[in-house]
Amino acid sequence: MRSVTASDLATVHRIELDSYTDPWPRSIFQLMRGRAPDLFLVAEAEDAIIGYVIGEIEWREGVRVGHVMNIAIGENWRRKGLANGLLDELERRFAERRVECSYLEVRASNTPAQSLYRKRGYTEVGRLSGYYRDEDGLAMEKPLL
């Protein structure tokens, strides 16, 4: 795992397009690389990018929190532990920066992702009505410190 570079963005965006029904535009990836490049990580295998995770540190009620903004793994590499590895490294980087908790949003219908997050210690803290264009989301959170 390593931080993303500008030359990685086309491949990262292809993974995004293949992974989501409502994908982020490429410009958002460029923006996130500029805002927190050390929290935008890629996983590689066979000299190719096969997944990514994007995080950001925010303030909530005077507390530093880590936001897992986006994560995706290339179709041929799913269910091999790569998402766990990316989240491990992102959460480690959050904790290094004294972030108290990590949170994320997930589609209410995405039970495989919810299961992964629960196994990692995330708990549901709220339902986000209309969060996605076509369905609700769930807010999940995990203490880090």
Coordinates of C-alpha atoms in Angstrom, one line a residue:
M1 CA 0.0 0.0 0.0
R2 CA 1.1 3.5 -0.8
S3 CA -0.2 7.0 -1.2
V4 CA -1.8 7.8 -4.5
T5 CA 0.0 9.7 -7.2
A6 CA -1.4 11.8 -10.1
S7 CA -0.6 9.1 -12.6
D8 CA -2.8 6.6 -10.6
L9 CA -6.0 8.6 -10.9
A10 CA -7.2 7.2 -14.2
T11 CA -6.9 3.6 -12.9
V12 CA -8.5 4.6 -9.6
H13 CA -11.4 6.2 -11.5
R14 CA -11.9 3.1 -13.6
I15 CA -12.2 1.0 -10.5
E16 CA -14.8 3.5 -9.2
L17 CA -16.8 3.3 -12.4
D18 CA -16.8 -0.5 -12.3
S19 CA -17.7 -0.6 -8.6
Y20 CA -20.6 1.9 -8.1
T21 CA -23.9 2.7 -9.7
D22 CA -23.5 6.4 -8.8
P23 CA -19.7 6.9 -9.2
W24 CA -17.7 10.0 -8.2
P25 CA -16.5 12.1 -11.1
R26 CA -12.7 12.1 -11.7
S27 CA -12.5 15.7 -10.5
I28 CA -13.3 14.6 -7.0
F29 CA -10.4 12.2 -6.9
Q30 CA -8.1 15.0 -8.1
L31 CA -9.5 17.2 -5.3
M32 CA -9.0 14.5 -2.6
R33 CA -5.5 13.8 -3.7
G34 CA -4.7 17.5 -3.2
R35 CA -6.4 17.8 0.2
A36 CA -5.0 14.7 1.9
P37 CA -2.6 12.7 -0.3
D38 CA -1.4 10.6 2.7
L39 CA -5.0 9.5 3.4
F40 CA -5.7 8.5 -0.2
L41 CA -4.1 5.0 -0.5
V42 CA -3.9 2.5 -3.3
A43 CA -3.3 -1.2 -3.1
E44 CA -1.2 -2.9 -5.8
A45 CA -0.7 -6.4 -7.1
E46 CA 1.1 -7.6 -10.3
D47 CA 2.3 -4.0 -10.9
A48 CA -1.2 -2.7 -11.1
I49 CA -3.5 -0.7 -8.9
I50 CA -6.3 -3.0 -7.7
G51 CA -8.1 -0.9 -5.0
Y52 CA -8.1 2.3 -3.1
V53 CA -9.4 4.0 0.0
I54 CA -9.9 7.7 0.7
G55 CA -10.0 9.3 4.1
E56 CA -10.2 12.7 5.6
I57 CA -9.8 14.1 9.0
E58 CA -12.7 16.4 10.2
W59 CA -13.8 18.1 13.4
R60 CA -17.0 17.1 15.1
E61 CA -18.0 18.9 18.3
G62 CA -14.3 19.7 19.0
V63 CA -13.1 16.2 18.4
R64 CA -10.9 14.9 15.5
V65 CA -12.7 12.2 13.6
G66 CA -11.6 10.2 10.5
H67 CA -14.0 9.9 7.6
V68 CA -13.7 6.9 5.4
M69 CA -15.0 8.7 2.3
N70 CA -14.6 6.0 -0.4
I71 CA -13.2 2.5 -0.8
A72 CA -13.3 0.1 -3.8
I73 CA -11.5 -3.0 -4.9
G74 CA -11.2 -4.1 -8.5
E75 CA -13.7 -6.8 -9.4
N76 CA -11.2 -9.6 -9.8
W77 CA -9.6 -8.9 -6.4
R78 CA -12.6 -8.7 -4.1
R79 CA -13.1 -11.0 -1.2
K80 CA -9.3 -11.5 -0.7
G81 CA -8.8 -9.2 2.3
L82 CA -7.7 -6.1 0.4
A83 CA -10.4 -3.9 1.8
N84 CA -9.3 -4.9 5.3
G85 CA -5.7 -4.1 4.5
L86 CA -6.6 -0.7 3.1
L87 CA -8.8 0.1 6.2
D88 CA -6.1 -1.1 8.5
E89 CA -3.6 1.3 7.1
L90 CA -6.0 4.2 6.9
E91 CA -7.1 3.7 10.5
R92 CA -3.5 3.4 11.6
R93 CA -2.8 6.8 9.9
F94 CA -5.9 8.3 11.6
A95 CA -4.7 7.0 15.0
E96 CA -1.2 8.5 14.4
R97 CA -3.0 11.8 14.1
R98 CA -4.9 11.3 17.4
V99 CA -8.2 10.8 15.6
E100 CA -10.7 9.5 18.2
C101 CA -13.0 7.6 15.9
S102 CA -13.5 6.6 12.3
Y103 CA -16.9 6.8 10.5
L104 CA -18.3 6.1 7.2
E105 CA -21.6 5.8 5.2
V106 CA -22.8 2.7 3.4
R107 CA -25.8 1.9 1.3
A108 CA -28.6 0.3 3.3
S109 CA -28.7 -2.5 0.7
N110 CA -25.0 -3.2 0.8
T111 CA -25.0 -6.0 3.4
P112 CA -21.6 -7.4 2.4
A113 CA -19.9 -4.1 3.1
Q114 CA -21.9 -3.7 6.3
S115 CA -20.8 -7.1 7.4
L116 CA -17.1 -6.2 6.8
Y117 CA -17.4 -3.0 8.7
R118 CA -19.1 -4.7 11.7
K119 CA -16.4 -7.4 11.8
R120 CA -13.9 -4.5 12.0
G121 CA -15.7 -2.9 15.0
Y122 CA -18.0 -0.4 13.3
T123 CA -21.5 0.0 14.7
E124 CA -24.5 1.6 13.1
V125 CA -25.1 5.0 14.6
G126 CA -27.9 6.2 12.3
R127 CA -30.0 5.9 9.2
L128 CA -29.4 8.6 6.6
S129 CA -32.8 9.0 4.8
G130 CA -32.2 9.7 1.1
Y131 CA -28.4 9.9 1.5
Y132 CA -27.9 8.2 -1.9
R133 CA -29.8 9.2 -5.0
D134 CA -31.8 6.0 -5.0
E135 CA -31.8 4.8 -1.4
D136 CA -31.0 5.4 2.3
G137 CA -27.6 5.1 3.8
L138 CA -26.3 3.9 7.2
A139 CA -23.8 5.8 9.3
M140 CA -21.3 3.6 11.0
E141 CA -18.6 4.5 13.5
K142 CA -15.7 2.9 15.3
P143 CA -13.6 4.2 18.2
L144 CA -9.9 4.4 17.5
L145 CA -8.3 5.7 20.7

